[in-house]
Tab-separated table of C-alpha atoms in Angstrom:
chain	number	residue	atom	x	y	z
A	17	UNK	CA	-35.479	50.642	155.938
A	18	UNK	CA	-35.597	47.572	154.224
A	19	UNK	CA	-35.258	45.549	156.874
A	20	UNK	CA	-37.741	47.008	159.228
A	21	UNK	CA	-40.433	46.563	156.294
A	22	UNK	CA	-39.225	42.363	155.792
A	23	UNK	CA	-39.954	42.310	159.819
A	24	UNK	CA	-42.852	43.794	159.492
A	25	UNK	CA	-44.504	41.737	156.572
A	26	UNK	CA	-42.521	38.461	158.332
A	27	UNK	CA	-44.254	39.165	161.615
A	28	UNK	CA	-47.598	39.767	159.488
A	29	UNK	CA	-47.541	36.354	157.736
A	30	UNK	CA	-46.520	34.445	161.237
A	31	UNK	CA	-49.744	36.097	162.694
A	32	UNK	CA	-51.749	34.714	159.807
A	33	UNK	CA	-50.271	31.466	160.295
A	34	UNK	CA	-51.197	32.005	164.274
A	35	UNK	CA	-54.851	32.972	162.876
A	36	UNK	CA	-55.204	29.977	160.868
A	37	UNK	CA	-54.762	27.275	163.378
A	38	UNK	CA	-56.387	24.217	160.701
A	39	UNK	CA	-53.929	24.741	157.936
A	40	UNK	CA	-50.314	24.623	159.699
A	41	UNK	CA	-48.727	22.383	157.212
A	42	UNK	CA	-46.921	19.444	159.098
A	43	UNK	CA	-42.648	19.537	159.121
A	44	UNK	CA	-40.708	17.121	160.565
A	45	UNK	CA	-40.334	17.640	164.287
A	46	UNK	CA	-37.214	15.526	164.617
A	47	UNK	CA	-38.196	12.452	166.210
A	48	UNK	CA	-36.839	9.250	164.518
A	49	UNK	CA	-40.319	6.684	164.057
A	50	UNK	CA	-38.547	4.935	161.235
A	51	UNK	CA	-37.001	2.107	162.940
A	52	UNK	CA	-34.086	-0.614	160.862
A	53	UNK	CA	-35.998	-4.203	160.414
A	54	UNK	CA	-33.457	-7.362	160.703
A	55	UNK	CA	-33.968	-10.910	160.961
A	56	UNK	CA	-34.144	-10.574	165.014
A	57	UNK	CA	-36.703	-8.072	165.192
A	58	UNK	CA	-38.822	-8.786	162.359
A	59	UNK	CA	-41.662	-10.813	164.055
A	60	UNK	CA	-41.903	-8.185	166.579
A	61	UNK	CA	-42.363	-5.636	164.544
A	62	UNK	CA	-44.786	-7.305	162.042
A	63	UNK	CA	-46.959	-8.326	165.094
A	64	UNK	CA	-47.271	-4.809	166.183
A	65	UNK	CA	-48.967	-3.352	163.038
A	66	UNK	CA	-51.691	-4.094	160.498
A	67	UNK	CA	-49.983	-2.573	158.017
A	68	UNK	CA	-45.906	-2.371	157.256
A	69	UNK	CA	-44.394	-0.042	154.933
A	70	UNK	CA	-40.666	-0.960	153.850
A	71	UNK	CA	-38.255	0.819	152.286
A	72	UNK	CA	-35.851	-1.470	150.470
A	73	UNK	CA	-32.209	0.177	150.103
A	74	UNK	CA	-28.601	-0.347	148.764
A	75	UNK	CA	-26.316	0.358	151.109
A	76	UNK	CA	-25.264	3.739	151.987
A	77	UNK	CA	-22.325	4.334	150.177
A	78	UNK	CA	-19.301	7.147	151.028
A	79	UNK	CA	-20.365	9.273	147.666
A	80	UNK	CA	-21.737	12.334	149.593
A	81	UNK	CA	-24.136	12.690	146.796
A	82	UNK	CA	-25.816	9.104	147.336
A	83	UNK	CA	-25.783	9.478	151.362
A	84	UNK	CA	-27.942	13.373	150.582
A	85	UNK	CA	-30.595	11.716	148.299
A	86	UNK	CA	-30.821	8.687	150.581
A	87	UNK	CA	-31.236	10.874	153.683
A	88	UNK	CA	-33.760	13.315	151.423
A	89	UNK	CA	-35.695	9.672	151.045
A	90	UNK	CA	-35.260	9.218	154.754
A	91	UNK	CA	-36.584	12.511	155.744
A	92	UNK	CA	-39.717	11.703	153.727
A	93	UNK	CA	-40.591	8.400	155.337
A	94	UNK	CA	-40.126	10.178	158.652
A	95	UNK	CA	-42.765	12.805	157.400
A	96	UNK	CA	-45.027	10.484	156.466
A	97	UNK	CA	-44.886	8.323	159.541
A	98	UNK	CA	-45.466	11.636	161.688
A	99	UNK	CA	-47.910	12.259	159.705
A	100	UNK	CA	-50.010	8.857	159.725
A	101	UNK	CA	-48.634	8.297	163.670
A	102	UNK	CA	-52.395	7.925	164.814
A	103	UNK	CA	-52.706	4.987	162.238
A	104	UNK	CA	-51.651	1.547	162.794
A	105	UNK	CA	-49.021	1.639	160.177
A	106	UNK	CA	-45.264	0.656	160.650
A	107	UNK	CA	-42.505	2.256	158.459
A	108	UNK	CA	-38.711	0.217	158.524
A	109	UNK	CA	-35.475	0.488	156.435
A	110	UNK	CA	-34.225	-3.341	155.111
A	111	UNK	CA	-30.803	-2.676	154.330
A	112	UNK	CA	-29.840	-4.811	150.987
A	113	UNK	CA	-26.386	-6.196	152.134
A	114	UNK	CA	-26.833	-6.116	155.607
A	115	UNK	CA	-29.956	-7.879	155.782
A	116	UNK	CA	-30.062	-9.707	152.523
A	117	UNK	CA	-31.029	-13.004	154.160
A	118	UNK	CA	-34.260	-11.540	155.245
A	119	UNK	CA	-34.599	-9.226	152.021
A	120	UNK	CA	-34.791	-13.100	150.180
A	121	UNK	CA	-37.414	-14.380	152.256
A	122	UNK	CA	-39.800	-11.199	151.699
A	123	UNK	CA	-39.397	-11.617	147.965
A	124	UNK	CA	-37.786	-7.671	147.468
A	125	UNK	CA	-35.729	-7.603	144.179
A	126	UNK	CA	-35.086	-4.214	143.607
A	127	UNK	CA	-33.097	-1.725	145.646
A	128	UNK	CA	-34.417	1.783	145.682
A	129	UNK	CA	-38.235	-0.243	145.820
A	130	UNK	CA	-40.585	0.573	148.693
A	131	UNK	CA	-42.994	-2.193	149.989
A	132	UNK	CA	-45.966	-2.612	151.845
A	133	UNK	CA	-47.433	-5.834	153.961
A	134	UNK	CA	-51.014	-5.864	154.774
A	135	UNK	CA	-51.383	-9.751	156.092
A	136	UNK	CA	-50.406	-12.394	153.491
A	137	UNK	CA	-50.011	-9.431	150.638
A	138	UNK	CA	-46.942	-7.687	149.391
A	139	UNK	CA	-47.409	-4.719	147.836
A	140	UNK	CA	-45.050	-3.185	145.832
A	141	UNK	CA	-45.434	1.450	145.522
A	142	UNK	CA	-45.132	1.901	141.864
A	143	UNK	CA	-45.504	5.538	142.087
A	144	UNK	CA	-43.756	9.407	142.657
A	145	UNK	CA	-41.817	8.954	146.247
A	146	UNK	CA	-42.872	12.282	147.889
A	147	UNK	CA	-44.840	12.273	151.599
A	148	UNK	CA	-48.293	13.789	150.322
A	149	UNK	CA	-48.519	11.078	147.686
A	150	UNK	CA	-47.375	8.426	150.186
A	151	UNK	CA	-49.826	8.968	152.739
A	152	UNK	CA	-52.948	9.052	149.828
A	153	UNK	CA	-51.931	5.714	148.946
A	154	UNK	CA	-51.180	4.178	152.360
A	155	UNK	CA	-54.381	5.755	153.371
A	156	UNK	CA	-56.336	4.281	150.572
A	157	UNK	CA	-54.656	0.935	151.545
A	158	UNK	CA	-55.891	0.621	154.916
A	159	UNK	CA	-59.643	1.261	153.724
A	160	UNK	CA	-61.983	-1.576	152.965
A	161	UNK	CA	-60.821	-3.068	149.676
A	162	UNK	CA	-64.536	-2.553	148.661
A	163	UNK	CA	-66.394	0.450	148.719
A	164	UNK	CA	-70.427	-0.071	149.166
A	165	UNK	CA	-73.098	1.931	147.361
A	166	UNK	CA	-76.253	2.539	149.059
A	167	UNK	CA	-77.577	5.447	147.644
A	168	UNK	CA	-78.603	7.413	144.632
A	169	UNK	CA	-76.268	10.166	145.366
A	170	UNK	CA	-73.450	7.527	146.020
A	171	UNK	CA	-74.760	6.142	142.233
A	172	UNK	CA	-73.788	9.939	141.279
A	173	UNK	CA	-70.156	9.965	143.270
A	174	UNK	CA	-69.411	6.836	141.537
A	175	UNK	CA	-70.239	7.600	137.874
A	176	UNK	CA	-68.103	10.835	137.867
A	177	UNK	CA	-65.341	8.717	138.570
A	178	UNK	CA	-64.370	8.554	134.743
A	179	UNK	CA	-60.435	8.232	134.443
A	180	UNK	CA	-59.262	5.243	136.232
A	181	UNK	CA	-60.876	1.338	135.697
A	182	UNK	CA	-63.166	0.687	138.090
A	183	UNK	CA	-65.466	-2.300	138.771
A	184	UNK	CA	-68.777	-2.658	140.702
A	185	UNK	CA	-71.235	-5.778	141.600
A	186	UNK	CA	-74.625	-6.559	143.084
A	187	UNK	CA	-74.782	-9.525	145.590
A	188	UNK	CA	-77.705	-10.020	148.024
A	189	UNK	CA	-75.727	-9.613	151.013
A	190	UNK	CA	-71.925	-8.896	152.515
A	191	UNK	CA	-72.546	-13.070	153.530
A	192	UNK	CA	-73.151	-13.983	149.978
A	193	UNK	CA	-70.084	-16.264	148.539
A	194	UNK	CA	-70.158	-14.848	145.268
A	195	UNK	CA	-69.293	-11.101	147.201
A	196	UNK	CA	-66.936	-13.124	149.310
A	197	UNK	CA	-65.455	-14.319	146.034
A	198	UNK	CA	-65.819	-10.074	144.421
A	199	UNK	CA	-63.777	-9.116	148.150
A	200	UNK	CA	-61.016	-11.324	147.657
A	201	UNK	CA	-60.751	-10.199	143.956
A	202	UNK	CA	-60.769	-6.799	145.016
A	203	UNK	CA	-57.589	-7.061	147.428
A	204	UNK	CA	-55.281	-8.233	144.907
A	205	UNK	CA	-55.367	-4.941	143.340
A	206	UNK	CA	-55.824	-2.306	146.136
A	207	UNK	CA	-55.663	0.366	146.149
A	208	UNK	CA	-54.656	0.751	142.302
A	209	UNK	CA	-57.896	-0.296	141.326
A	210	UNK	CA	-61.665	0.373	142.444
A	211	UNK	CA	-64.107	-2.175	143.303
A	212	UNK	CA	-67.357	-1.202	144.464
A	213	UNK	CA	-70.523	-3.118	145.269
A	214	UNK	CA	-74.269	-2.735	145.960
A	215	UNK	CA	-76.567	-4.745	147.913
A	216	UNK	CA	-79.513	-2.398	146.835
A	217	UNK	CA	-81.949	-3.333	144.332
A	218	UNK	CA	-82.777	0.666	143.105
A	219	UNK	CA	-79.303	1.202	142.656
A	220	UNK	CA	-78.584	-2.175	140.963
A	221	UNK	CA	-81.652	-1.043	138.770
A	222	UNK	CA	-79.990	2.333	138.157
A	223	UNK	CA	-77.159	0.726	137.048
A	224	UNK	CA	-78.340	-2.031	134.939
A	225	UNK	CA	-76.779	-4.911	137.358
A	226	UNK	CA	-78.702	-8.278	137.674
A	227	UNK	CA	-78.189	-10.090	141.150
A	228	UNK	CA	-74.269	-11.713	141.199
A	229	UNK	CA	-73.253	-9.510	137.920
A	230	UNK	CA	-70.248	-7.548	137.851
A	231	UNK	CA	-69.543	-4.775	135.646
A	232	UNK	CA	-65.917	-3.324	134.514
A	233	UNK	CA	-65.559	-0.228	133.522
A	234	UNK	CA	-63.143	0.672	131.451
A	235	UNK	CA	-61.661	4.964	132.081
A	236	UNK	CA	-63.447	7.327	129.636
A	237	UNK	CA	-65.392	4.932	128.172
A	238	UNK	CA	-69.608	5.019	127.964
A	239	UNK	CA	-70.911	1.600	128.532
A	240	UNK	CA	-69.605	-0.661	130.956
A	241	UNK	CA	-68.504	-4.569	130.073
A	242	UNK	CA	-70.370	-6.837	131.783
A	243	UNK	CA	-68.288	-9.668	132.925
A	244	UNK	CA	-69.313	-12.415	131.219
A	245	UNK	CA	-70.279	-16.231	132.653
A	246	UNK	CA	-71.615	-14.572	136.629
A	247	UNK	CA	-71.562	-15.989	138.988
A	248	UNK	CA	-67.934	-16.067	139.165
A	249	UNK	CA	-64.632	-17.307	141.347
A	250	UNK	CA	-61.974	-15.226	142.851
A	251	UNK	CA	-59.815	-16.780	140.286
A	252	UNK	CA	-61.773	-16.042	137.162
A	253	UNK	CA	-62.304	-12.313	138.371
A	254	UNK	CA	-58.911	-11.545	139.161
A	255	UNK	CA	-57.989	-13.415	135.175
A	256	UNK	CA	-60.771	-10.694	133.806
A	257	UNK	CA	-59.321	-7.416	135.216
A	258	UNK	CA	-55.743	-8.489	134.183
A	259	UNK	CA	-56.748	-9.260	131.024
A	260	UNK	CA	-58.118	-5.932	130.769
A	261	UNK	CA	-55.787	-3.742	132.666
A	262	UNK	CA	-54.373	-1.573	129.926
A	263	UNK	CA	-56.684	0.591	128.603
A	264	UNK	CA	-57.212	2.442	125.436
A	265	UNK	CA	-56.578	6.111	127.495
A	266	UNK	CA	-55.173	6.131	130.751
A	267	UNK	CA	-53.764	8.390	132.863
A	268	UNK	CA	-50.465	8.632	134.475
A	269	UNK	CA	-50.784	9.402	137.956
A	270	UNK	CA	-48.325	10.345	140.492
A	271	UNK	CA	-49.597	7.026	142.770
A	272	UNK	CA	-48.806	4.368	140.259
A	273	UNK	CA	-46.875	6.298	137.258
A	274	UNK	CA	-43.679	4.565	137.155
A	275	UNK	CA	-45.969	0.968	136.586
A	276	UNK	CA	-47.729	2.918	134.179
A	277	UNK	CA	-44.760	3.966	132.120
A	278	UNK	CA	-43.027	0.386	132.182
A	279	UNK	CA	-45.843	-1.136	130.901
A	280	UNK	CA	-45.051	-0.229	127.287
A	281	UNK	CA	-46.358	-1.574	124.190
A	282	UNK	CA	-43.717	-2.836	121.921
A	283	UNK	CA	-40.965	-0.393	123.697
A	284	UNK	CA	-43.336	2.944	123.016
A	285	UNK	CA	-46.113	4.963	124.520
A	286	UNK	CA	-48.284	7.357	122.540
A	287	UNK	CA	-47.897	10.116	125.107
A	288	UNK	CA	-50.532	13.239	125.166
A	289	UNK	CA	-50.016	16.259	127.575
A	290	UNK	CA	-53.384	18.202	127.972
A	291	UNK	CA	-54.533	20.364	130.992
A	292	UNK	CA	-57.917	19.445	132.081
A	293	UNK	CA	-58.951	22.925	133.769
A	294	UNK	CA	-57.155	24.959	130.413
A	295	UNK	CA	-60.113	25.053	127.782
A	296	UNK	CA	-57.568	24.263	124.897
A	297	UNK	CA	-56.468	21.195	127.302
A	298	UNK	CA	-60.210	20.245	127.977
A	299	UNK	CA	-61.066	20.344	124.224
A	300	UNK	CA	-58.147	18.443	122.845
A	301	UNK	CA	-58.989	15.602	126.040
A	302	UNK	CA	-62.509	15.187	124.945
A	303	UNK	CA	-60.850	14.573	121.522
A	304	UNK	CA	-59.128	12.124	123.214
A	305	UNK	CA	-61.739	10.012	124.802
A	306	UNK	CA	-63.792	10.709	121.303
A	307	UNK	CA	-60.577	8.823	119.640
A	308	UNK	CA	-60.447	6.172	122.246
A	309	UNK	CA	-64.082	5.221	121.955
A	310	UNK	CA	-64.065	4.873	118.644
A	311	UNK	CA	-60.906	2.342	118.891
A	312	UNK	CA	-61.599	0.574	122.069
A	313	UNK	CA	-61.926	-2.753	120.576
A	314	UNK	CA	-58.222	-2.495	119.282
A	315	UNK	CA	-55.666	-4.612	121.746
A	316	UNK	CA	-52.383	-2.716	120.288
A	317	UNK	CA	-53.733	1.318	120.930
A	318	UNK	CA	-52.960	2.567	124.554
A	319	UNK	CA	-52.707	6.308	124.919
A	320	UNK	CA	-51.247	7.739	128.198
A	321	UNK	CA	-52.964	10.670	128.977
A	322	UNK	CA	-50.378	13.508	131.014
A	323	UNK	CA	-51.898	16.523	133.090
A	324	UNK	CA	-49.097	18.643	133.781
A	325	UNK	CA	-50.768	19.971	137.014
A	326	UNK	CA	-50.114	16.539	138.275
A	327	UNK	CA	-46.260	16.512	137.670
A	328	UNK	CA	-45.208	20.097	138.571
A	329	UNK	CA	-41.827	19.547	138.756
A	330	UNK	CA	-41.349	17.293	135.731
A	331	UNK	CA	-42.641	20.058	133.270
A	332	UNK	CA	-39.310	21.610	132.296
A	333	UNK	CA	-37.679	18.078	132.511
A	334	UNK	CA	-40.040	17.025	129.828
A	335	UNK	CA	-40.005	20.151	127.654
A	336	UNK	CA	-36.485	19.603	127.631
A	337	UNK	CA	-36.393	15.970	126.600
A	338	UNK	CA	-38.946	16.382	124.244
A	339	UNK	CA	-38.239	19.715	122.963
A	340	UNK	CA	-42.045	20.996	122.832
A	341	UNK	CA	-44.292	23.508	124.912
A	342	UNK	CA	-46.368	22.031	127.354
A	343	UNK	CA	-48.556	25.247	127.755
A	344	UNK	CA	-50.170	23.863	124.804
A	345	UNK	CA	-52.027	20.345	123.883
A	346	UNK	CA	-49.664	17.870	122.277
A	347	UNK	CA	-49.390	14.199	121.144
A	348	UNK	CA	-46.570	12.062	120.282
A	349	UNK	CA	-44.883	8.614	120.514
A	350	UNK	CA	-41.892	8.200	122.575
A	351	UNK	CA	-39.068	5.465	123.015
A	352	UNK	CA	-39.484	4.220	126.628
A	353	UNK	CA	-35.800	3.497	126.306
A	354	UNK	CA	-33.843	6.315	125.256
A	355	UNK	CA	-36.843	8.808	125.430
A	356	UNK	CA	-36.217	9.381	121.753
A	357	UNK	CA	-39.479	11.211	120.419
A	358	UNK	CA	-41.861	12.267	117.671
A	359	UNK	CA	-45.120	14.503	118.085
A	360	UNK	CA	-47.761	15.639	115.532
A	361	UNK	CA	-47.563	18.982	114.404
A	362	UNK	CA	-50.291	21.298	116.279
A	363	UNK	CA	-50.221	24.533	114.770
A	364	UNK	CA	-51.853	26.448	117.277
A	365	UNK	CA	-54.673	26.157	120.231
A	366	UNK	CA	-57.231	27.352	117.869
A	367	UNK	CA	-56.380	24.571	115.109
A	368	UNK	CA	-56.784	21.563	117.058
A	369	UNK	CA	-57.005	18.132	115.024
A	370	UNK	CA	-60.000	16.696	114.788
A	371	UNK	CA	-61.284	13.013	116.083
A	372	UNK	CA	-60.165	11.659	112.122
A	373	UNK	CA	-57.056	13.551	112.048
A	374	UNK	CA	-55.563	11.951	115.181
A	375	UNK	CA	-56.613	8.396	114.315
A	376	UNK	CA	-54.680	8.828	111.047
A	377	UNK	CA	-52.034	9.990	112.479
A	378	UNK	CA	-52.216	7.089	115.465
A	379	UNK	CA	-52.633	4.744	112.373
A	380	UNK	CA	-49.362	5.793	111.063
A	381	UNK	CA	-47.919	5.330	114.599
A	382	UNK	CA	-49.070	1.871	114.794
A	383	UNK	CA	-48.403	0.995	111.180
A	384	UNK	CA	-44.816	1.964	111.625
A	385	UNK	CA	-44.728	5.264	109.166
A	386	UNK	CA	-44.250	7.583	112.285
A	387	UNK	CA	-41.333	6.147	114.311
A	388	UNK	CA	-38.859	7.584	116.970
A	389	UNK	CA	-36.508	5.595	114.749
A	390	UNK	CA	-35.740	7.736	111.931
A	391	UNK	CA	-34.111	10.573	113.676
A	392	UNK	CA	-31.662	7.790	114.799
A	393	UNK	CA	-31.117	6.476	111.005
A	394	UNK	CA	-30.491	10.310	109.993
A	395	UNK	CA	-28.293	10.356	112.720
A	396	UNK	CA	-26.338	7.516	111.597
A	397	UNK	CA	-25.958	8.597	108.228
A	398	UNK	CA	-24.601	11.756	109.097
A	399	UNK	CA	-22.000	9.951	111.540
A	400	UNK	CA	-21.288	7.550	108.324
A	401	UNK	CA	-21.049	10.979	106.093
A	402	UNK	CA	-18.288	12.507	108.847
A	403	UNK	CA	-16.773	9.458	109.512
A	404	UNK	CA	-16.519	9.019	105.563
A	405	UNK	CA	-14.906	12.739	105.645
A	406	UNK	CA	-12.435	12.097	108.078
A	407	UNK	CA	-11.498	8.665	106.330
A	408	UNK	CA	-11.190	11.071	102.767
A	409	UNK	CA	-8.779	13.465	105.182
A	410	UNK	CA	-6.943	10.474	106.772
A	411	UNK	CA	-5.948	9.482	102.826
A	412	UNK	CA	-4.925	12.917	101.907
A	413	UNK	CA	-2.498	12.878	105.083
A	414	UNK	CA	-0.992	9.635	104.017
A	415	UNK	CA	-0.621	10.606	100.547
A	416	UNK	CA	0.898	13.565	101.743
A	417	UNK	CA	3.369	11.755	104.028
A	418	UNK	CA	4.078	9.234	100.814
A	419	UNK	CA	4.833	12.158	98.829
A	420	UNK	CA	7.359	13.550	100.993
A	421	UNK	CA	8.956	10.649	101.500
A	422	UNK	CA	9.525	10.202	98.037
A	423	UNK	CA	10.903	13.340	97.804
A	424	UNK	CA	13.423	12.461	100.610
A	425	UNK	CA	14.207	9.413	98.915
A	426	UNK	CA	15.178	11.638	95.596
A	427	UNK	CA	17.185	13.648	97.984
């Protein structure tokens, strides 16, 4: 009985799949596109494509463990590469040892890395290695490295774009140097960063440009800063944005999260989980932003702002590791090293701080009150207590053993 109703919902669900013809999900079908790169087919293969994503690997080892994840990483480059098979878009394998000749020449450093080349550029994927993610940022790779705005509902599309730095600039024409100058900026951070530009006068109005100005805008933040000293070089753009590349609230995102997390400040991050489409989550993120306005101006405060919906399968690892409940809004600084933690005591969704109350508490982060340290001091004083214990025991013993040995001797 049971078994004639799982056929009967199974063959159900394949006819809706049958039905639904736009949303079959792609699998792998099996077919190898991932080719090895070496020094005697490099050239070949870099010739073919405009674009050439490579996966830089140890060697395979004989640990059965290491060849499944390696072939799990494998499987996912295939995927992606079926996926993106109409684009012009190579994917290779550089074994480290094998080909570590070539591996020198291309600059890779770090095994486990994945790489792309688009022309003269090396491009190294900072973010989560799974095939959806993948083929969002190879596919925002091969766009234009500058987006144009010609419209007021463009104007609209670009101003909701509020968590992420983005810049835009108003030239007189796509021939002008100084957007040749804002083009060549823009490619040494694509696809991490947007650039846009406008060649229209309304919507340089609309957004307060002057002709060969360029504004940066920093995530959650009101006002734009206009670069100052237009119009400017390549050189003195590219200086600007680096300068100005960690800001006050960020998010981590699955494209460029591991970047994200290295870049630490003095070996922490203040770290706040808060889901955007849960009105607690919404509340305590405006909070947030209110907090990061207010402190913009200060060069040591850099909040990393988490949505769990982003990191699905992370959530337990980081309730665990943190020990705290991440169906609620929480803040706290944590150890990049050793993921040692601290986090401000919430007592409930309907008690969130306020704006003041979280830039005291950031204040006491920054000052050095709050630390990650002092759990590990309490931890070494009760290893000195039990250590001081067993030395107390260790003394008894030996007194003990003196003792009967004295009593031996009387004997």
């Amino acid at each position: 009985m049971k078994r004639t109703h799982l056929f009967v919902v199974g063959v159900c669900l394949l006819s809706s799949c049958r039905a639904e013809e736009g949303l079959n999900f792609p699998t792998y079908d099996g077919k190898d596109r991932v080719v090895s790169l070496t020094e005697k087919n490099f050239k070949q293969v870099l010739k073919k494509y405009d674009l050439l994503c490579l996966y830089y690997h140890e060697p395979v080892s004989s640990d059965k463990i290491a060849q499944k994840q390696f072939q799990l990483k494998e499987i996912v480059l295939e995927l992606v590469a079926q996926v993106l098979e109409h684009k012009d878009i190579g994917f290779v394998m550089v074994d480290a040892k094998k080909e570590a000749k070539l591996a020198k020449r291309l600059g890779f450093h770090e095994e486990g890395s994945l790489y792309v080349l688009k022309g003269e550029r090396t491009i190294e994927f900072d973010g989560e290695f799974a095939a959806d993610v993948l083929v969002e940022f190879l596919l925002d790779l091969i766009e234009d490295p500058v987006e144009i705005i010609n419209s007021k509902l463009e104007v609209q599309a670009f101003e909701r774009i509020e968590d992420q730095i983005k810049l835009i600039g108003f030239f007189k024409t796509e021939d002008s140097e100084y957007y040749k100058a804002f083009e060549e900026a823009a490619q040494h951070f694509q696809p991490y960063i947007k650039f846009f530009a406008t060649f229209d006068k309304g919507v340089a109005k609309k957004l307060s440009l002057k002709m060969n100005e360029v504004d940066f805008y920093e995530p959650f933040m009101d006002e734009p800063i206009a670069i100052p000293d237009k119009p400017y070089t390549e050189e003195e753009l590219v200086e600007f944005v680096k300068d100005h590349q960690r800001p006050t609230l960020r998010r981590l995102r699955p494209e460029d999260m591991f970047e994200t997390w290295e870049d630490d400040l003095n070996g922490i991050h203040i770290v706040a989980f808060a889901e955007k489409s849960d009105p607690d989550g919404y509340e305590f993120l405006e909070i947030l932003k209110q907090v990061a306005r207010d402190n913009t101006d200060n060069p040591d405060l850099s909040i990393v702002w988490i949505d769990p919906d982003d990191f699905p399968l992370l959530v337990a690892y980081w309730e665990k590791t943190f020990k705290i409940d991440l169906f609620k809004p929480q803040i706290g600084v944590v150890n990049v090293t050793d993921a040692d933690s601290v986090w401000m005591e919430i007592p409930g969704d309907d008690d969130l701080p306020t704006a003041e109350e979280l830039e005291e508490w950031i204040e006491d982060v920054l000052s050095g009150k709050i630390s990650t340290e002092d759990d590990d001091n309490e931890d070494d004083d009760d290893d000195d207590d039990e250590d001081g214990e067993d030395d107390g025991d260790d003394d008894s013993d030996e007194e003990d053993d003196d003792a009967s040995d004295d009593d031996d001797d009387d004997e």
